[in-house]
Coordinates of C-alpha atoms and ligand atoms in Angstrom, one line a residue:
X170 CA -29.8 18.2 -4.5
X171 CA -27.8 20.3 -7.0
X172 CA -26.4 18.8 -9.9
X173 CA -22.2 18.5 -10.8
X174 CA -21.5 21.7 -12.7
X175 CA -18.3 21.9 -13.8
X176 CA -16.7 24.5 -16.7
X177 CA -16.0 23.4 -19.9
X178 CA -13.0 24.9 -21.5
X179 CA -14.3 23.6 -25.0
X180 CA -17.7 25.7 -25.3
X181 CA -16.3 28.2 -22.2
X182 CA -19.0 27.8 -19.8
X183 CA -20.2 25.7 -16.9
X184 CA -22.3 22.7 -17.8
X185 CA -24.4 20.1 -15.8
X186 CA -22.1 17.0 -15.5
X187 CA -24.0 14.1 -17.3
X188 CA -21.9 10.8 -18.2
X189 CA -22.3 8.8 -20.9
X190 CA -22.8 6.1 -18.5
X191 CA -23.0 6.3 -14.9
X192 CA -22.1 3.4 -14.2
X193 CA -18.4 4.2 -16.0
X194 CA -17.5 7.6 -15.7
X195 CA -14.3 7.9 -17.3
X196 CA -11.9 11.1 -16.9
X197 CA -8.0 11.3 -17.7
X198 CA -5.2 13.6 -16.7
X199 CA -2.0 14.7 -18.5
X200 CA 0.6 13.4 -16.6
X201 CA 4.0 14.3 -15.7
X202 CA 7.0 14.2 -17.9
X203 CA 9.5 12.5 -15.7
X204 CA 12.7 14.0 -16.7
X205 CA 13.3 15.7 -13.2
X206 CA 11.1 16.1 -9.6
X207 CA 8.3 18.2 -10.0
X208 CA 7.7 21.7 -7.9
X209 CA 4.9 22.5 -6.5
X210 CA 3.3 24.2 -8.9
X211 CA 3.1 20.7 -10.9
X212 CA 1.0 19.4 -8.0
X213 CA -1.7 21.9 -9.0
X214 CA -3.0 19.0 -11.6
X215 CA -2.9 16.0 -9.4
X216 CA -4.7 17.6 -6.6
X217 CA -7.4 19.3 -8.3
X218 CA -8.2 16.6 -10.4
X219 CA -7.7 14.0 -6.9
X220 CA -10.4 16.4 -5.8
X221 CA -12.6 15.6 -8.6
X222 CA -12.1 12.1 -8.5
X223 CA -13.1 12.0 -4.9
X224 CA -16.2 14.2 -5.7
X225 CA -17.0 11.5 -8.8
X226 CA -16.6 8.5 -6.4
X227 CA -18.6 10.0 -4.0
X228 CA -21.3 10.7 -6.7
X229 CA -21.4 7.7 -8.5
X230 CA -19.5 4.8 -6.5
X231 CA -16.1 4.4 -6.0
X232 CA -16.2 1.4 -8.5
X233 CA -17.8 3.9 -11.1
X234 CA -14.6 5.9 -11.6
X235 CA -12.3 5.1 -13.9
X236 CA -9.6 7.8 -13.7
X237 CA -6.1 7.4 -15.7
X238 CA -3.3 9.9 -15.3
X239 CA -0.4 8.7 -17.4
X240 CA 3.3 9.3 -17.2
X241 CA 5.1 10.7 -20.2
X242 CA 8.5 8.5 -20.7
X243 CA 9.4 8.9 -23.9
X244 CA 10.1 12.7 -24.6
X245 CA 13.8 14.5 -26.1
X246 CA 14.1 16.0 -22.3
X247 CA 14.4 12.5 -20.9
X248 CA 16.8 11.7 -23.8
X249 CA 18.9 14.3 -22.7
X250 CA 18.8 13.6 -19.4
X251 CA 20.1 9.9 -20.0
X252 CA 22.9 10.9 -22.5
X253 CA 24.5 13.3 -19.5
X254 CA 24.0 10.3 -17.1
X255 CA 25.2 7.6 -19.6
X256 CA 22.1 5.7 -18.5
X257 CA 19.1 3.9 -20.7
X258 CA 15.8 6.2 -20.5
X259 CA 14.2 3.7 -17.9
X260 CA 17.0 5.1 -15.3
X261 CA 15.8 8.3 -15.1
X262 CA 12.3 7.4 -15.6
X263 CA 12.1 5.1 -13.1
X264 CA 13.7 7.5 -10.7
X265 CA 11.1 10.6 -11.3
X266 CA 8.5 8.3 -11.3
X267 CA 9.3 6.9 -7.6
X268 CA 9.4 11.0 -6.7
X269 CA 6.8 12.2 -8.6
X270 CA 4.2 9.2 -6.8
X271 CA 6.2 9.7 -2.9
X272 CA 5.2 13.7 -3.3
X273 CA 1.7 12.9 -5.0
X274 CA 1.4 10.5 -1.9
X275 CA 3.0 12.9 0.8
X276 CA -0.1 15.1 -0.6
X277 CA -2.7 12.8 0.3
X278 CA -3.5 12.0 -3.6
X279 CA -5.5 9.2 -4.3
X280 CA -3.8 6.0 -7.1
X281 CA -5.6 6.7 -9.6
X282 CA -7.4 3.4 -11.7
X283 CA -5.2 3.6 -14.7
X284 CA -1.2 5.0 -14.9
X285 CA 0.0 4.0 -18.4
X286 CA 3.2 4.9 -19.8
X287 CA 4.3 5.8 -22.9
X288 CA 6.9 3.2 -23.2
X289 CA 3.8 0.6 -22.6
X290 CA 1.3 1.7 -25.1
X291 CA 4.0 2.1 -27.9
X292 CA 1.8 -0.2 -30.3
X293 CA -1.5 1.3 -29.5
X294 CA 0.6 4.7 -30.9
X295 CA 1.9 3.5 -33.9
X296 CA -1.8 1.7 -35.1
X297 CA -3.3 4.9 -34.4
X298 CA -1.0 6.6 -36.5
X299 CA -1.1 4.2 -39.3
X300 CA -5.1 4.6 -39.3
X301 CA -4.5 8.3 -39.7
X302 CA -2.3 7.6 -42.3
X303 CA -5.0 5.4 -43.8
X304 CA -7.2 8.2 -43.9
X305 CA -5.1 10.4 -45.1
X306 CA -5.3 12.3 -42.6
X307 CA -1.4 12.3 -42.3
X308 CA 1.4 11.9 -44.3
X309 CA 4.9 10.7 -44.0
X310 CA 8.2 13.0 -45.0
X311 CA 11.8 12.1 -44.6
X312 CA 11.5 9.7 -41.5
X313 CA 8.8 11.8 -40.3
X314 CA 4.4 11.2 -40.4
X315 CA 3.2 14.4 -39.8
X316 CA -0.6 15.3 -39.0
X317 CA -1.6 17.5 -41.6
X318 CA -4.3 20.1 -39.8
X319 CA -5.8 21.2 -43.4
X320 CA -7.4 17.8 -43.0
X321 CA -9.2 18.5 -40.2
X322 CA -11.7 20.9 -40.4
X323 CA -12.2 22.4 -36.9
X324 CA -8.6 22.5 -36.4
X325 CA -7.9 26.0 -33.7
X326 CA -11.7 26.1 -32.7
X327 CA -11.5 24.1 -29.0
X328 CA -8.7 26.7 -28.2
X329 CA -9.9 29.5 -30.6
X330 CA -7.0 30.3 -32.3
X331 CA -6.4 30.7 -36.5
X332 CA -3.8 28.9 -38.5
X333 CA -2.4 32.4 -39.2
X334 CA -2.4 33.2 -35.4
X335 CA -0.7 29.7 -34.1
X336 CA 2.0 30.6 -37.5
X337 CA 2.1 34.3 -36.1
X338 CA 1.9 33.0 -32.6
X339 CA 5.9 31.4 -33.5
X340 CA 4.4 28.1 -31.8
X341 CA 5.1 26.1 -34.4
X342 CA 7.9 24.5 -35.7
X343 CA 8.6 25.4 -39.5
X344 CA 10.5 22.6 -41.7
X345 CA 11.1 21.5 -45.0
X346 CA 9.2 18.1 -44.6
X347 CA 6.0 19.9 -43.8
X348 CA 3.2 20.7 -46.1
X349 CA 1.9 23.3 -43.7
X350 CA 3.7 24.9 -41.2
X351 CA 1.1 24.0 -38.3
X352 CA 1.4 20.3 -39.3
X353 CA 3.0 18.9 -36.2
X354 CA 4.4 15.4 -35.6
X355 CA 3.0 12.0 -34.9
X356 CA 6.5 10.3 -35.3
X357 CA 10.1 11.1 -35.7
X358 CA 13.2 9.7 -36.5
X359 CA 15.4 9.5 -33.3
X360 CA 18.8 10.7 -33.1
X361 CA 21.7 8.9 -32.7
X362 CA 22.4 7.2 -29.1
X363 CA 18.5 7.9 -28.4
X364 CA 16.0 5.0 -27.9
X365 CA 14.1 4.1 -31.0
X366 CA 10.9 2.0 -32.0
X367 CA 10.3 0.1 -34.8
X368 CA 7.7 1.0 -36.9
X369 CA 5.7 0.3 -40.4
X370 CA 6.8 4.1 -41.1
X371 CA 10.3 3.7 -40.2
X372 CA 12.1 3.2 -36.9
X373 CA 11.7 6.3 -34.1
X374 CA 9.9 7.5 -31.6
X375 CA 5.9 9.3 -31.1
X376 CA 5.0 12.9 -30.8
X377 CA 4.1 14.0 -27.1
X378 CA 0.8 14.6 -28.1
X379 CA -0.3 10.8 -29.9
X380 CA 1.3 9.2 -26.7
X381 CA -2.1 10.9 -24.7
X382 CA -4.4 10.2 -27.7
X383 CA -3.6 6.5 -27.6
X384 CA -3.4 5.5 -23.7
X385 CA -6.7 7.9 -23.6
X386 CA -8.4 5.1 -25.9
X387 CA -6.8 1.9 -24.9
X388 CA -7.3 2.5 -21.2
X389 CA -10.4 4.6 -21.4
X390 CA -12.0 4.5 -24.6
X391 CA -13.0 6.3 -27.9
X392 CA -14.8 9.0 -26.0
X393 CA -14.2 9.7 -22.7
X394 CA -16.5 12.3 -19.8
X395 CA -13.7 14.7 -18.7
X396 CA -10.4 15.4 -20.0
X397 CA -7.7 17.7 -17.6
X398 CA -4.8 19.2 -17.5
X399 CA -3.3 22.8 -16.9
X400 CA -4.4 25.5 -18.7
X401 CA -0.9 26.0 -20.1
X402 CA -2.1 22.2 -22.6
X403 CA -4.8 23.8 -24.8
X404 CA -2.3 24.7 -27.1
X405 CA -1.1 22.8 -28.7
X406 CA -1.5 19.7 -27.0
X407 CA -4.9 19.4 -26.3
X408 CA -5.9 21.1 -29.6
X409 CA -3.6 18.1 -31.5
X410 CA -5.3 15.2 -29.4
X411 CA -8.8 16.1 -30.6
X412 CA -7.4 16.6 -34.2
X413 CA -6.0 13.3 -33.6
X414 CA -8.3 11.1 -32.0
X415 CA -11.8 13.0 -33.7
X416 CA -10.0 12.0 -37.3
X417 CA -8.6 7.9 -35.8
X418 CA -12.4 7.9 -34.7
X419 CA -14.5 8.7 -37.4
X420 CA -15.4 11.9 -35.7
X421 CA -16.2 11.1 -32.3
X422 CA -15.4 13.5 -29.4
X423 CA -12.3 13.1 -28.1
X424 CA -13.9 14.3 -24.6
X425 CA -17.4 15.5 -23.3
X426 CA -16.2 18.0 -20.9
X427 CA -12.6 20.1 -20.8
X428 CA -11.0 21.0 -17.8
X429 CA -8.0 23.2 -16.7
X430 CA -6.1 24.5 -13.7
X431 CA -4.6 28.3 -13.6
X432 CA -1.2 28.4 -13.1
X433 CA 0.8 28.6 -9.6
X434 CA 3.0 31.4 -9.2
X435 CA 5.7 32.1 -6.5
X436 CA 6.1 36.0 -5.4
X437 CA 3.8 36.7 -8.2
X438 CA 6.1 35.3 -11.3
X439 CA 4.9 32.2 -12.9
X440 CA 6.8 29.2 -11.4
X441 CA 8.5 27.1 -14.0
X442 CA 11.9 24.9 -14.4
X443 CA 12.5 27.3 -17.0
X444 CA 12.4 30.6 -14.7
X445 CA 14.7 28.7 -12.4
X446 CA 12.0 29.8 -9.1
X447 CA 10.6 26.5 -8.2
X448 CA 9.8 25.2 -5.3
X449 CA 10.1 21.5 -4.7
X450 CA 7.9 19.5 -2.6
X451 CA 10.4 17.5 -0.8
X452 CA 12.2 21.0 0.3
X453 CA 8.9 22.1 2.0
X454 CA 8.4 18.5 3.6
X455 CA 11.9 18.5 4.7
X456 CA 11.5 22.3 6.5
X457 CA 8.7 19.9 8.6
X458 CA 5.6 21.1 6.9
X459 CA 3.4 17.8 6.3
X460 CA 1.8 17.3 2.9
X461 CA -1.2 17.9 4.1
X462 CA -0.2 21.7 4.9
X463 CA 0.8 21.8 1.0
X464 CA -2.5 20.3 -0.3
X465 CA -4.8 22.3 1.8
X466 CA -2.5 25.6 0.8
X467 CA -3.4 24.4 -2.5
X468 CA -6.6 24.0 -2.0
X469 CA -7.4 27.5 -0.9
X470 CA -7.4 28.7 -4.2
X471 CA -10.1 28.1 -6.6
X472 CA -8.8 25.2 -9.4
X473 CA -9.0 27.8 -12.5
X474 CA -7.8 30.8 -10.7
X475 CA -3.8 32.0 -10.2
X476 CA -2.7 30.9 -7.0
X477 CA 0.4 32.7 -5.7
X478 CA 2.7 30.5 -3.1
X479 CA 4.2 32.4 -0.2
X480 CA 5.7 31.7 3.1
X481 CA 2.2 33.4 4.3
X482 CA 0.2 30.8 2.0
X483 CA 2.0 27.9 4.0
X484 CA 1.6 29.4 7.3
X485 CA -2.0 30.4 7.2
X486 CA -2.9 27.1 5.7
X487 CA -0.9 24.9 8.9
X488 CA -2.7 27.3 11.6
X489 CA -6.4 26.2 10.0
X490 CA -5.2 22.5 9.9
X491 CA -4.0 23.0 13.3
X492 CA -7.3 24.7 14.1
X493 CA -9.3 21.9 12.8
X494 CA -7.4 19.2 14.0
X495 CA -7.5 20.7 17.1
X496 CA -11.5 20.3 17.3
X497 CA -11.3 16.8 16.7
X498 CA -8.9 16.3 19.6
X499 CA -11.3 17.7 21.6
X500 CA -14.1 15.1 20.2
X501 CA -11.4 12.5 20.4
X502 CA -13.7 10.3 23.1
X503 CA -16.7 11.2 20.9
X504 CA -17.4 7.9 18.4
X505 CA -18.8 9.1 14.9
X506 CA -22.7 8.5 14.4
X507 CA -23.0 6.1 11.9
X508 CA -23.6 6.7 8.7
X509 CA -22.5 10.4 8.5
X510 CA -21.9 12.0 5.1
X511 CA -20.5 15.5 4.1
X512 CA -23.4 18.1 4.5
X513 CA -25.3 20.0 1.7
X514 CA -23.3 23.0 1.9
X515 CA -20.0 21.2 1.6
X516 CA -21.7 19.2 -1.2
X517 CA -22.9 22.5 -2.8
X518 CA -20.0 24.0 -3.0
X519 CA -18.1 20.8 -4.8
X520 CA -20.6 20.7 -7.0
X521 CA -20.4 24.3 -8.5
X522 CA -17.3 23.6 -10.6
X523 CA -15.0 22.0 -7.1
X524 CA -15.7 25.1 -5.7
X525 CA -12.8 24.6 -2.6
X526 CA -12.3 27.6 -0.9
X527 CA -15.8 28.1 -0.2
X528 CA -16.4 23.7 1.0
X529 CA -13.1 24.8 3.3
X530 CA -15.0 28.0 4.5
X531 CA -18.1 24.8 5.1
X532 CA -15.4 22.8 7.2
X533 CA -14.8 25.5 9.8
X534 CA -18.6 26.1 9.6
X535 CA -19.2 22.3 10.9
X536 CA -15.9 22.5 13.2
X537 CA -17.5 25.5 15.2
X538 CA -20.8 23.7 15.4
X539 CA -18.7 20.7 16.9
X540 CA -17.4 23.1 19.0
X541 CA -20.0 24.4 20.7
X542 CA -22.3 21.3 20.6
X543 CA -23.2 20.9 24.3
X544 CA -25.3 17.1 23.9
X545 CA -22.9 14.4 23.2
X546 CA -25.7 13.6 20.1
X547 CA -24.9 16.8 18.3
X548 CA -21.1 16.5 18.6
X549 CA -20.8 13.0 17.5
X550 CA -22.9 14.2 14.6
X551 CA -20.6 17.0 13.6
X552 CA -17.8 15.0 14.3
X553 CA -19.1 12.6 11.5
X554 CA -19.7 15.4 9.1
X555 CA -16.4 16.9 9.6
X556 CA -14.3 14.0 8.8
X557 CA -16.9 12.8 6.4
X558 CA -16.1 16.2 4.5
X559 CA -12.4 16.4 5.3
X560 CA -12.6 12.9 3.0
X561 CA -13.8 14.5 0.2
X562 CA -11.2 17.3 0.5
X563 CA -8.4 14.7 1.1
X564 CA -7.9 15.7 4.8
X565 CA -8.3 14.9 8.3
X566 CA -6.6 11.6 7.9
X567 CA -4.6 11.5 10.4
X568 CA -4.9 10.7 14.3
X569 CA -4.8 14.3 15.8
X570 CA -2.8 13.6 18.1
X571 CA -0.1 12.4 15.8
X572 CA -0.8 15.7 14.1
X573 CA -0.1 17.8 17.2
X574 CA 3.7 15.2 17.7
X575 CA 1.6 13.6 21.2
X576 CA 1.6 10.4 19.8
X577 CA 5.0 9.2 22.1
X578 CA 4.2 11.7 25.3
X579 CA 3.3 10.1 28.4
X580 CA 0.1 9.8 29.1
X581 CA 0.2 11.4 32.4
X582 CA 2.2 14.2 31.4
X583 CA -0.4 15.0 28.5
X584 CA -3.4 14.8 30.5
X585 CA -1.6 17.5 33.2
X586 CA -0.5 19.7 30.3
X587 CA -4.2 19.8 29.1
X588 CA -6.0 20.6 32.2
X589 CA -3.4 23.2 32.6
X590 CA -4.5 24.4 29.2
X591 CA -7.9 23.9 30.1
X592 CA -7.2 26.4 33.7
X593 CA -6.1 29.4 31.6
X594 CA -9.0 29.1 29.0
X595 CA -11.0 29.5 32.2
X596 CA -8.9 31.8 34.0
X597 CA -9.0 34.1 30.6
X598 CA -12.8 33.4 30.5
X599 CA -13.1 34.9 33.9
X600 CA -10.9 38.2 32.5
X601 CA -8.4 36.6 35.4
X602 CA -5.2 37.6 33.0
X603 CA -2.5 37.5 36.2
X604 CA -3.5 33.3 36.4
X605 CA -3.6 33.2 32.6
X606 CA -0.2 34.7 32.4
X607 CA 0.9 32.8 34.8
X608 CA -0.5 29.4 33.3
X609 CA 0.9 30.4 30.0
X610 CA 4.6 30.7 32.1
X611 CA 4.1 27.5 33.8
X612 CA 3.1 25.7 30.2
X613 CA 6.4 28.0 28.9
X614 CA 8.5 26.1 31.3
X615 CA 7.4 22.8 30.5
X616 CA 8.5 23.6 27.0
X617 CA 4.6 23.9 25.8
X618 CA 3.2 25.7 22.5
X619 CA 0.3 27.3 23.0
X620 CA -2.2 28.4 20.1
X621 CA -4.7 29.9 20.5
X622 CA -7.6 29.7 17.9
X623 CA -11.7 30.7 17.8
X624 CA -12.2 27.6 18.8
X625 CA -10.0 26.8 21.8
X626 CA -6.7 26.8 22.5
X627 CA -4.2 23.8 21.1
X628 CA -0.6 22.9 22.2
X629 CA 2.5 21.2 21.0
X630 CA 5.4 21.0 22.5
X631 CA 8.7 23.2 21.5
X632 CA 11.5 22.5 18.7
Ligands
LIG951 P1 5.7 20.0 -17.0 O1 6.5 19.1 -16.2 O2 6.2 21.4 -17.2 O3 5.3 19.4 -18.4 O4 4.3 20.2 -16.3 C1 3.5 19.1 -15.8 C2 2.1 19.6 -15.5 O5 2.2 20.6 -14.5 C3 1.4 20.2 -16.7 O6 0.0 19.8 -16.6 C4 1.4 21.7 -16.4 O7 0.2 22.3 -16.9 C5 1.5 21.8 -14.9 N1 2.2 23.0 -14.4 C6 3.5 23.3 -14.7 N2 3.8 24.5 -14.1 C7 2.7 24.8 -13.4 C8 2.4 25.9 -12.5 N3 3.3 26.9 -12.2 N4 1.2 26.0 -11.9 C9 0.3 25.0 -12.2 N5 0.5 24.0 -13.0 C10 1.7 23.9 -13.6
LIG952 ZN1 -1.9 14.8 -22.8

């Protein structure tokens, strides 16, 4: 068996995956800021790192995995978005919460173990700030406590940038309470009308980037195995965590191994709020694509590469569901063999840094075996590996013939609609294309679908 390789954005290579204890692998996820519904490019982060999860639990024991993904509720967008309601924060955050977990669900995304807030871990923020300030790591100025990075040594090295870049780079805010220019903030004074905290330091509100350091170590720990996000968070936010939580911990790392997903773009431009060309994941559920179509499109990608998201993305990735599902209609009467689990190659490909396009090229590998199995032995093995690696991938879940809309169709009509289905694969296998035709009228005027795929034909019925 291979080992877990996954790449390391900190030392920019791929790395065997050891824990620090395997018994309590510990991995956390930047979260959403819930100031408005995500698009579809923010379910990038949630599903690769769902994928991971699954891959951990499947390694170590589902009771092994700690996984915490938090939700950021305390940020000046969700201000903003409260003043122009004339509601408390809670309003809105409760709201985008509720969508953000119904489209992570729709997706087939696992709970993960831990989702703190913001709002709950104010306390954890402001002792971790104080200890900085102990250490003199950071310094308070007009309201403000402000890390200073000429304290920290190895400031810029995880993303490889210079002080004089990040200055050149206009990423960071220059003000009179600063010492440096790069010093960014821990804490800041709110503004009048916006929620505030009170603290030793004076009453206000955390930095986005202390909120992650302290839920990482209340819910996980000092040092925890993985750390994710998308690629656009290594700077500055993941470079100000590890400044952060190396200097609260006496210089422990932060996290053992970095991970980040490339960006999702739509027609080939980057899809942000910003641009204005999002695409929600309610729209695409509304226009009767299921969430599994939208994970699985996702999927096809590999996790650090652009993925670009077109009409053709969505189709191509509902046909191979359909083709897939379509297989284990077919084994329907089949029972699974006990104790089936996803093969080597499926595993193989996980394991070389969640390597998905190539363990979804491994499904269709096992689907066609399933396929053409002839003894009922070999099929209700395959069938067991398929959904046994469909798992892993988050897919499969669902009865197929819920998946094909059969669920409500009578019986009797079903089973006549099939073995009309099954007459023109035969009549097509015999090169008898008048009687195919003809089939494919008849199944026409019963107001039936047909698909064909390379593995056998599959129906639903019209509109
Ligand atoms: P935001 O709501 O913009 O803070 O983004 C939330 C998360 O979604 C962050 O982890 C981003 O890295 C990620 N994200 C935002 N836009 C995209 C995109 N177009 N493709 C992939 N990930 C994205
Ligand atoms: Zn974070």
């Amino acid at each position: 068996m291979t080992s877990l390789h996954l790449y390391d954005t900190a030392s920019r290579q791929k790395r065997v995956f050891e824990p620090q204890n395997p018994k309590r692998v510990t991995m956390y996820v930047c979260g959403p800021t819930v100031y408005g519904p995500a698009h579809i490019g923010n379910m990038r982060p949630p599903v690769v790192f769902d994928v991971l999860f699954r891959v951990l639990r499947g390694l170590y024991g589902e009771d092994h995995v700690l996984y915490a993904r938090n939700f950021t509720d305390v940020d000046d967008k969700i201000n903003a978005a409260a003043i122009k309601e004339g509601v408390d924060i809670s309003v809105i955050t409760d709201r985008f919460t509720k969508v953000y977990m119904d489209d992570t669900g729709a997706l087939n995304v696992l709970v993960p173990t831990h989702q703190p807030t913001a709002t709950g871990h104010m306390d954890d923020m402001i002792a971790m700030i104080e200890t900085l300030i102990a250490k003199k790591v950071a310094y308070a100025a007009e309201g403000h406590v402000l890390f200073s990075v000429s304290a920290y040594e190895a400031y810029g090295a995880f993303s490889n940038r210079s002080l004089d870049d990040m200055i050149a780079g206009a990423r960071v805010e220059v003000a009179p309470y600063k010492k440096d220019p790069a010093d960014f903030v821990l804490w800041k004074p709110s503004k009048p009308g916006e929620p505030e905290w009170k603290a030793p330091f004076g009453a206000g509100r955390p930095g986005w980037h202390i909120e992650c350091s302290a839920m990482i170590k209340t819910t996980l720990g000092e040092t925890i195995d993985i750390h994710g996000g998308g690629i656009d968070l290594v700077f500055p936010h993941h470079e100000n965590e590890i400044a952060q939580s190396v200097c609260a911990h006496d210089g422990k790392p932060l996290a053992n191994y970095w991970m980040h997903n490339g960006f999702l773009s739509l027609n080939a431009e980057k899809m942000s709020k910003s641009l204005g060309n999002v695409i929600r994941p309610n729209e695409l559920l509304a226009k009767g694509f299921s969430g599994e179509v939208l994970r699985y499109a996702l999927m096809t990608a590999h996790y650090r590469a652009p993925l670009d998201w077109t009409d053709d993305l969505v189709d191509r990735a509902r046909k191979s569901l359909d083709r897939l599902y379509g297989v284990l209609r077919r084994l329907t009467p089949i029972d699974v063999a006990p104790g089936m689990g996803a093969p080597e190659a499926v595993w193989t490909a996980l394991k070389d840094d969640l390597n998905t396009p190539k363990a979804l090229a491994a499904l269709f590998e096992i689907a066609g075996r399933a396929n053409k199995a002839e003894t009922e032995d070999e099929q209700s093995q395959a069938k067991g590996e398929l959904l046994a690696s469909a798992k892993l991938l988050g897919l499969l879940e669902q009865d197929p013939e819920a998946w094909f809309g059969l669920s409500d169709l009578d019986p009797g009509e079903k089973a006549r609609i099939d073995s009309l289905i099954s007459e023109r694969a035969q009549a097509r296998a015999n090169k008898d294309w008048a009687k195919a035709d003809e089939l494919r009228d008849t199944l026409g005027a019963l107001n039936v679908l047909v698909e064909d795929s390379p593995e056998g034909a599959n129906w639903r019925l019209k509109g």
